[in-house]
Amino acid sequence: MTRGWLQGLHGPVAAVLAACLMAAAWAARTDPASTPRPPEIERARADPAVVRVQGDTVYYTGNLSKASSAAFDAAVAGVSRGQLTRLVISSGGGDTVEGRHVGRWVRDRALVVEVDVICFSSCADYVFPAGRARVIRADAFVGWHGNERQFEVLAARTGVSVTDQLAKIPPADAAPGPRAAFVQEALRSFAVTQKDEAEFYASLGLNDAFAVCAVGDVLEKRPGYAGQIGWGFSLADMARLGLANTVYLGEGRYERDSSRFRQYLIPLSADDCLALLK
């Protein structure tokens, strides 16, 4: 066993990277590599993201990462305050810290967030909620599968400590020393990043229930589960969870009309979500 899984996990983003790796591994079980992803989904995973400003709109297609944030910052560097009114995004998610970086920019400029194709994971956690209003294009979807608080939620559900929960991330054959070093680094990192996450949601006046309620094996136990990668809500349930001023541009009800919602997400009600956190 090499220590490759530990290499690079140093500094304040170690736990963030660990969370991303954990989420990616979970998604891989439900979206096998043997199943080709549609081109529009692949574009939403590009790193760095493709970012451009056109008129009153900034377009963002790709992952959330340090490289993508650099591309984003460069694209909006010359934009005057008040010039932009909306962000059109298609993103499969990525780094939580970088998701909040984009989310804070959107919040500070009071932009409308418009989802083209997909807004998943960190995009749904931080960018989508930051909009002064939200638009989901026809057949697009917004889906969640956890945020940084997920480790606390999972630990509480399984009756173990957060330390023990984090210790499950490294490979089973990892040596005790590197495993313990990883856990301690992750705990130090979370002390910084989870505080930042809590402050982010507080700045939006939101409870993060929508982003964390169904982590773990909750979805697999629900009727209708068939390998979906996360969960989603109707517009009415989004509003009940604080995500008001959201519209869908399709012809029918969002959770029924969007083919991508039906393909990739398990629907939850606001009551289901809140009950899971009690």
mmCIF file of C-alpha atoms in Angstrom:
data_model
loop_
_atom_site.group_PDB
_atom_site.id
_atom_site.type_symbol
_atom_site.label_atom_id
_atom_site.label_comp_id
_atom_site.label_asym_id
_atom_site.label_seq_id
_atom_site.Cartn_x
_atom_site.Cartn_y
_atom_site.Cartn_z
ATOM 1 C CA MET A 1 0.000 0.000 0.000
ATOM 2 C CA THR A 2 1.421 3.369 -0.987
ATOM 3 C CA ARG A 3 0.581 6.684 0.622
ATOM 4 C CA GLY A 4 -0.715 8.115 -2.647
ATOM 5 C CA TRP A 5 -4.171 8.740 -1.189
ATOM 6 C CA LEU A 6 -2.570 11.022 1.405
ATOM 7 C CA GLN A 7 -0.272 12.982 -0.905
ATOM 8 C CA GLY A 8 -1.323 16.578 -1.353
ATOM 9 C CA LEU A 9 -3.703 16.561 1.612
ATOM 10 C CA HIS A 10 -2.002 19.274 3.584
ATOM 11 C CA GLY A 11 -3.164 22.705 4.666
ATOM 12 C CA PRO A 12 -6.649 24.130 5.174
ATOM 13 C CA VAL A 13 -8.252 22.443 2.164
ATOM 14 C CA ALA A 14 -7.342 18.868 3.135
ATOM 15 C CA ALA A 15 -10.763 18.032 4.530
ATOM 16 C CA VAL A 16 -12.468 19.694 1.585
ATOM 17 C CA LEU A 17 -10.568 17.465 -0.810
ATOM 18 C CA ALA A 18 -11.388 14.473 1.336
ATOM 19 C CA ALA A 19 -15.072 15.335 1.187
ATOM 20 C CA CYS A 20 -14.886 15.655 -2.590
ATOM 21 C CA LEU A 21 -13.129 12.287 -2.868
ATOM 22 C CA MET A 22 -15.739 10.657 -0.672
ATOM 23 C CA ALA A 23 -18.553 12.135 -2.720
ATOM 24 C CA ALA A 24 -16.862 11.088 -5.970
ATOM 25 C CA ALA A 25 -16.496 7.520 -4.726
ATOM 26 C CA TRP A 26 -20.190 7.436 -3.769
ATOM 27 C CA ALA A 27 -21.176 8.767 -7.174
ATOM 28 C CA ALA A 28 -18.944 6.234 -8.916
ATOM 29 C CA ARG A 29 -20.937 3.385 -7.372
ATOM 30 C CA THR A 30 -24.107 4.712 -8.935
ATOM 31 C CA ASP A 31 -22.614 5.986 -12.191
ATOM 32 C CA PRO A 32 -20.160 3.310 -13.375
ATOM 33 C CA ALA A 33 -17.267 4.342 -15.582
ATOM 34 C CA SER A 34 -18.572 1.884 -18.156
ATOM 35 C CA THR A 35 -21.630 4.090 -18.658
ATOM 36 C CA PRO A 36 -20.741 7.026 -20.936
ATOM 37 C CA ARG A 37 -21.870 10.402 -19.661
ATOM 38 C CA PRO A 38 -23.753 12.656 -22.077
ATOM 39 C CA PRO A 39 -21.570 15.414 -23.611
ATOM 40 C CA GLU A 40 -23.441 18.177 -21.776
ATOM 41 C CA ILE A 41 -22.717 16.459 -18.441
ATOM 42 C CA GLU A 42 -19.059 16.053 -19.357
ATOM 43 C CA ARG A 43 -18.843 19.773 -20.180
ATOM 44 C CA ALA A 44 -20.277 20.533 -16.748
ATOM 45 C CA ARG A 45 -17.315 18.657 -15.231
ATOM 46 C CA ALA A 46 -14.607 20.526 -17.191
ATOM 47 C CA ASP A 47 -11.639 21.753 -15.143
ATOM 48 C CA PRO A 48 -10.951 24.572 -15.376
ATOM 49 C CA ALA A 49 -14.429 25.813 -16.083
ATOM 50 C CA VAL A 50 -15.161 27.852 -19.189
ATOM 51 C CA VAL A 51 -16.238 31.301 -17.999
ATOM 52 C CA ARG A 52 -17.246 34.264 -20.138
ATOM 53 C CA VAL A 53 -19.107 37.530 -19.735
ATOM 54 C CA GLN A 54 -21.583 38.581 -22.392
ATOM 55 C CA GLY A 55 -23.761 41.616 -21.887
ATOM 56 C CA ASP A 56 -25.395 41.439 -18.477
ATOM 57 C CA THR A 57 -24.656 37.716 -18.006
ATOM 58 C CA VAL A 58 -21.716 35.648 -16.812
ATOM 59 C CA TYR A 59 -21.713 32.100 -18.191
ATOM 60 C CA TYR A 60 -19.988 29.342 -16.172
ATOM 61 C CA THR A 61 -19.621 25.780 -17.481
ATOM 62 C CA GLY A 62 -17.487 23.302 -15.563
ATOM 63 C CA ASN A 63 -16.164 22.165 -12.234
ATOM 64 C CA LEU A 64 -15.679 24.225 -9.080
ATOM 65 C CA SER A 65 -11.962 24.217 -8.320
ATOM 66 C CA LYS A 66 -9.023 26.535 -7.717
ATOM 67 C CA ALA A 67 -8.284 26.588 -11.450
ATOM 68 C CA SER A 68 -11.939 27.335 -12.202
ATOM 69 C CA SER A 69 -12.014 30.138 -9.621
ATOM 70 C CA ALA A 70 -8.960 31.667 -11.292
ATOM 71 C CA ALA A 71 -10.764 31.538 -14.645
ATOM 72 C CA PHE A 72 -13.882 33.022 -13.052
ATOM 73 C CA ASP A 73 -11.996 35.852 -11.336
ATOM 74 C CA ALA A 74 -10.185 36.689 -14.571
ATOM 75 C CA ALA A 75 -13.425 36.774 -16.563
ATOM 76 C CA VAL A 76 -15.176 39.149 -14.159
ATOM 77 C CA ALA A 77 -12.155 41.274 -13.252
ATOM 78 C CA GLY A 78 -13.185 44.204 -15.435
ATOM 79 C CA VAL A 79 -16.890 44.032 -14.681
ATOM 80 C CA SER A 80 -18.348 47.069 -12.973
ATOM 81 C CA ARG A 81 -20.793 46.645 -10.111
ATOM 82 C CA GLY A 82 -24.333 46.599 -11.452
ATOM 83 C CA GLN A 83 -23.288 45.541 -14.965
ATOM 84 C CA LEU A 84 -24.339 41.913 -14.487
ATOM 85 C CA THR A 85 -27.788 40.674 -13.577
ATOM 86 C CA ARG A 86 -27.459 36.898 -13.825
ATOM 87 C CA LEU A 87 -25.149 33.883 -13.726
ATOM 88 C CA VAL A 88 -25.969 31.037 -16.116
ATOM 89 C CA ILE A 89 -24.277 27.919 -14.775
ATOM 90 C CA SER A 90 -23.863 24.276 -15.692
ATOM 91 C CA SER A 91 -21.682 22.558 -13.099
ATOM 92 C CA GLY A 92 -21.292 19.095 -11.620
ATOM 93 C CA GLY A 93 -19.834 20.601 -8.443
ATOM 94 C CA GLY A 94 -16.393 20.212 -6.931
ATOM 95 C CA ASP A 95 -14.417 21.943 -4.188
ATOM 96 C CA THR A 96 -16.592 23.311 -1.394
ATOM 97 C CA VAL A 97 -14.343 26.297 -0.638
ATOM 98 C CA GLU A 98 -14.369 27.354 -4.285
ATOM 99 C CA GLY A 99 -18.124 26.835 -4.446
ATOM 100 C CA ARG A 100 -18.525 29.365 -1.655
ATOM 101 C CA HIS A 101 -16.112 31.704 -3.425
ATOM 102 C CA VAL A 102 -18.435 31.875 -6.435
ATOM 103 C CA GLY A 103 -21.511 31.860 -4.205
ATOM 104 C CA ARG A 104 -20.345 34.893 -2.237
ATOM 105 C CA TRP A 105 -19.649 36.777 -5.458
ATOM 106 C CA VAL A 106 -23.161 35.995 -6.693
ATOM 107 C CA ARG A 107 -24.684 37.039 -3.367
ATOM 108 C CA ASP A 108 -22.710 40.270 -3.156
ATOM 109 C CA ARG A 109 -23.870 41.303 -6.624
ATOM 110 C CA ALA A 110 -27.451 40.111 -6.149
ATOM 111 C CA LEU A 111 -27.454 38.035 -9.338
ATOM 112 C CA VAL A 112 -30.162 35.705 -10.561
ATOM 113 C CA VAL A 113 -28.779 32.155 -10.855
ATOM 114 C CA GLU A 114 -30.008 30.312 -13.938
ATOM 115 C CA VAL A 115 -29.271 26.586 -14.211
ATOM 116 C CA ASP A 116 -28.495 25.226 -17.665
ATOM 117 C CA VAL A 117 -28.439 21.382 -17.688
ATOM 118 C CA ILE A 118 -27.038 20.673 -14.195
ATOM 119 C CA CYS A 119 -26.212 22.279 -10.868
ATOM 120 C CA PHE A 120 -25.079 19.481 -8.584
ATOM 121 C CA SER A 121 -23.108 19.013 -5.368
ATOM 122 C CA SER A 122 -21.160 22.184 -4.453
ATOM 123 C CA CYS A 123 -23.007 24.133 -7.148
ATOM 124 C CA ALA A 124 -26.330 23.261 -5.510
ATOM 125 C CA ASP A 125 -24.893 23.705 -2.004
ATOM 126 C CA TYR A 126 -23.484 27.207 -2.465
ATOM 127 C CA VAL A 127 -24.023 28.856 -5.863
ATOM 128 C CA PHE A 128 -27.717 28.098 -6.412
ATOM 129 C CA PRO A 129 -28.817 29.302 -2.928
ATOM 130 C CA ALA A 130 -26.807 32.520 -3.299
ATOM 131 C CA GLY A 131 -28.991 33.925 -6.087
ATOM 132 C CA ARG A 132 -31.512 36.657 -5.343
ATOM 133 C CA ALA A 133 -33.779 34.496 -7.502
ATOM 134 C CA ARG A 134 -33.295 31.128 -9.202
ATOM 135 C CA VAL A 135 -34.250 29.812 -12.622
ATOM 136 C CA ILE A 136 -34.100 26.175 -13.750
ATOM 137 C CA ARG A 137 -34.231 25.726 -17.491
ATOM 138 C CA ALA A 138 -36.412 23.055 -19.087
ATOM 139 C CA ASP A 139 -34.961 19.559 -18.488
ATOM 140 C CA ALA A 140 -32.208 20.942 -16.229
ATOM 141 C CA PHE A 141 -31.859 19.817 -12.612
ATOM 142 C CA VAL A 142 -30.511 20.924 -9.245
ATOM 143 C CA GLY A 143 -29.342 18.082 -7.028
ATOM 144 C CA TRP A 144 -27.717 17.580 -3.654
ATOM 145 C CA HIS A 145 -25.657 14.815 -2.065
ATOM 146 C CA GLY A 146 -24.099 16.443 1.000
ATOM 147 C CA ASN A 147 -21.961 19.324 2.194
ATOM 148 C CA GLU A 148 -19.144 19.678 4.719
ATOM 149 C CA ARG A 149 -21.475 19.053 7.661
ATOM 150 C CA GLN A 150 -22.205 15.586 6.289
ATOM 151 C CA PHE A 151 -19.550 13.972 8.473
ATOM 152 C CA GLU A 152 -21.232 15.235 11.646
ATOM 153 C CA VAL A 153 -24.634 14.050 10.397
ATOM 154 C CA LEU A 154 -23.324 10.613 9.425
ATOM 155 C CA ALA A 155 -21.487 10.216 12.725
ATOM 156 C CA ALA A 156 -24.626 11.073 14.685
ATOM 157 C CA ARG A 157 -26.736 8.627 12.672
ATOM 158 C CA THR A 158 -24.329 5.742 13.144
ATOM 159 C CA GLY A 159 -23.530 6.509 16.774
ATOM 160 C CA VAL A 160 -19.815 7.084 16.275
ATOM 161 C CA SER A 161 -17.537 10.090 16.704
ATOM 162 C CA VAL A 162 -16.618 12.381 13.834
ATOM 163 C CA THR A 163 -13.064 11.105 14.247
ATOM 164 C CA ASP A 164 -14.230 7.533 13.673
ATOM 165 C CA GLN A 165 -16.347 8.653 10.725
ATOM 166 C CA LEU A 166 -13.356 10.342 9.073
ATOM 167 C CA ALA A 167 -11.219 7.286 9.712
ATOM 168 C CA LYS A 168 -13.454 5.376 7.261
ATOM 169 C CA ILE A 169 -12.286 7.512 4.314
ATOM 170 C CA PRO A 170 -8.766 6.081 3.709
ATOM 171 C CA PRO A 171 -8.487 2.662 2.037
ATOM 172 C CA ALA A 172 -9.083 -0.322 4.293
ATOM 173 C CA ASP A 173 -5.442 -1.400 4.000
ATOM 174 C CA ALA A 174 -4.021 2.011 4.958
ATOM 175 C CA ALA A 175 -1.413 1.800 7.704
ATOM 176 C CA PRO A 176 -2.463 3.091 11.158
ATOM 177 C CA GLY A 177 0.061 5.950 11.136
ATOM 178 C CA PRO A 178 -0.985 7.563 7.846
ATOM 179 C CA ARG A 179 -4.658 6.947 8.679
ATOM 180 C CA ALA A 180 -4.303 8.781 12.005
ATOM 181 C CA ALA A 181 -2.372 11.608 10.321
ATOM 182 C CA PHE A 182 -5.121 11.992 7.744
ATOM 183 C CA VAL A 183 -7.824 12.158 10.403
ATOM 184 C CA GLN A 184 -5.972 14.775 12.447
ATOM 185 C CA GLU A 185 -5.330 16.904 9.361
ATOM 186 C CA ALA A 186 -8.981 16.585 8.344
ATOM 187 C CA LEU A 187 -10.153 17.626 11.817
ATOM 188 C CA ARG A 188 -7.872 20.683 11.761
ATOM 189 C CA SER A 189 -9.113 21.617 8.313
ATOM 190 C CA PHE A 190 -12.765 21.196 9.230
ATOM 191 C CA ALA A 191 -12.319 23.504 12.193
ATOM 192 C CA VAL A 192 -11.696 26.229 9.599
ATOM 193 C CA THR A 193 -13.855 25.244 6.641
ATOM 194 C CA GLN A 194 -16.988 24.193 8.525
ATOM 195 C CA LYS A 195 -16.985 27.508 10.369
ATOM 196 C CA ASP A 196 -16.730 29.222 6.987
ATOM 197 C CA GLU A 197 -19.598 27.101 5.652
ATOM 198 C CA ALA A 198 -21.818 27.946 8.638
ATOM 199 C CA GLU A 199 -21.056 31.652 8.218
ATOM 200 C CA PHE A 200 -21.877 31.404 4.519
ATOM 201 C CA TYR A 201 -25.337 29.945 5.149
ATOM 202 C CA ALA A 202 -25.944 32.455 7.947
ATOM 203 C CA SER A 203 -25.164 35.289 5.517
ATOM 204 C CA LEU A 204 -27.920 33.953 3.263
ATOM 205 C CA GLY A 205 -30.332 33.491 6.151
ATOM 206 C CA LEU A 206 -30.568 29.779 5.380
ATOM 207 C CA ASN A 207 -30.550 26.501 7.249
ATOM 208 C CA ASP A 208 -28.446 23.961 5.315
ATOM 209 C CA ALA A 209 -30.948 21.097 5.715
ATOM 210 C CA PHE A 210 -31.571 20.930 1.949
ATOM 211 C CA ALA A 211 -27.865 20.227 1.344
ATOM 212 C CA VAL A 212 -27.216 17.543 3.957
ATOM 213 C CA CYS A 213 -30.393 15.774 5.049
ATOM 214 C CA ALA A 214 -30.152 12.575 2.957
ATOM 215 C CA VAL A 215 -26.448 11.741 3.169
ATOM 216 C CA GLY A 216 -25.348 8.149 3.675
ATOM 217 C CA ASP A 217 -27.548 5.296 2.494
ATOM 218 C CA VAL A 218 -30.857 7.129 2.902
ATOM 219 C CA LEU A 219 -31.615 7.232 -0.823
ATOM 220 C CA GLU A 220 -30.837 3.574 -1.389
ATOM 221 C CA LYS A 221 -33.552 2.662 1.103
ATOM 222 C CA ARG A 222 -36.274 4.721 -0.561
ATOM 223 C CA PRO A 223 -38.842 3.264 -2.991
ATOM 224 C CA GLY A 224 -37.923 3.974 -6.581
ATOM 225 C CA TYR A 225 -34.162 4.094 -6.014
ATOM 226 C CA ALA A 226 -32.353 2.970 -9.168
ATOM 227 C CA GLY A 227 -28.830 4.322 -8.859
ATOM 228 C CA GLN A 228 -29.693 8.024 -8.748
ATOM 229 C CA ILE A 229 -26.777 10.251 -7.746
ATOM 230 C CA GLY A 230 -28.573 12.536 -5.288
ATOM 231 C CA TRP A 231 -31.812 14.111 -4.187
ATOM 232 C CA GLY A 232 -33.939 17.049 -5.269
ATOM 233 C CA PHE A 233 -37.081 18.965 -4.320
ATOM 234 C CA SER A 234 -40.151 20.396 -5.978
ATOM 235 C CA LEU A 235 -40.283 24.180 -6.256
ATOM 236 C CA ALA A 236 -42.780 24.318 -3.392
ATOM 237 C CA ASP A 237 -40.537 22.245 -1.147
ATOM 238 C CA MET A 238 -37.512 24.335 -2.092
ATOM 239 C CA ALA A 239 -39.456 27.385 -0.943
ATOM 240 C CA ARG A 240 -40.296 25.692 2.351
ATOM 241 C CA LEU A 241 -36.568 25.064 2.872
ATOM 242 C CA GLY A 242 -35.703 28.711 2.219
ATOM 243 C CA LEU A 243 -35.020 28.580 -1.528
ATOM 244 C CA ALA A 244 -37.922 30.800 -2.546
ATOM 245 C CA ASN A 245 -38.164 32.778 -5.798
ATOM 246 C CA THR A 246 -37.315 29.716 -7.883
ATOM 247 C CA VAL A 247 -38.996 29.093 -11.235
ATOM 248 C CA TYR A 248 -38.862 26.272 -13.765
ATOM 249 C CA LEU A 249 -39.002 27.034 -17.485
ATOM 250 C CA GLY A 250 -40.437 23.691 -18.586
ATOM 251 C CA GLU A 251 -44.088 23.122 -19.404
ATOM 252 C CA GLY A 252 -45.012 20.976 -16.404
ATOM 253 C CA ARG A 253 -44.091 20.535 -12.764
ATOM 254 C CA TYR A 254 -40.326 20.655 -12.399
ATOM 255 C CA GLU A 255 -39.802 17.317 -10.619
ATOM 256 C CA ARG A 256 -42.049 15.539 -13.142
ATOM 257 C CA ASP A 257 -41.315 17.461 -16.335
ATOM 258 C CA SER A 258 -37.499 17.494 -16.159
ATOM 259 C CA SER A 259 -36.208 14.247 -17.626
ATOM 260 C CA ARG A 260 -32.835 14.829 -15.990
ATOM 261 C CA PHE A 261 -34.451 15.253 -12.570
ATOM 262 C CA ARG A 262 -36.155 11.885 -13.022
ATOM 263 C CA GLN A 263 -32.951 10.262 -14.259
ATOM 264 C CA TYR A 264 -30.495 11.570 -11.682
ATOM 265 C CA LEU A 265 -32.449 12.439 -8.530
ATOM 266 C CA ILE A 266 -34.712 10.935 -5.890
ATOM 267 C CA PRO A 267 -37.442 13.434 -4.951
ATOM 268 C CA LEU A 268 -37.693 14.409 -1.288
ATOM 269 C CA SER A 269 -40.304 16.577 0.371
ATOM 270 C CA ALA A 270 -39.312 19.321 2.791
ATOM 271 C CA ASP A 271 -40.948 17.298 5.575
ATOM 272 C CA ASP A 272 -38.913 14.196 4.637
ATOM 273 C CA CYS A 273 -35.727 16.243 4.631
ATOM 274 C CA LEU A 274 -36.308 17.919 7.990
ATOM 275 C CA ALA A 275 -37.427 14.672 9.610
ATOM 276 C CA LEU A 276 -34.156 13.008 8.592
ATOM 277 C CA LEU A 277 -32.233 15.553 10.657
ATOM 278 C CA LYS A 278 -34.239 15.130 13.863
#
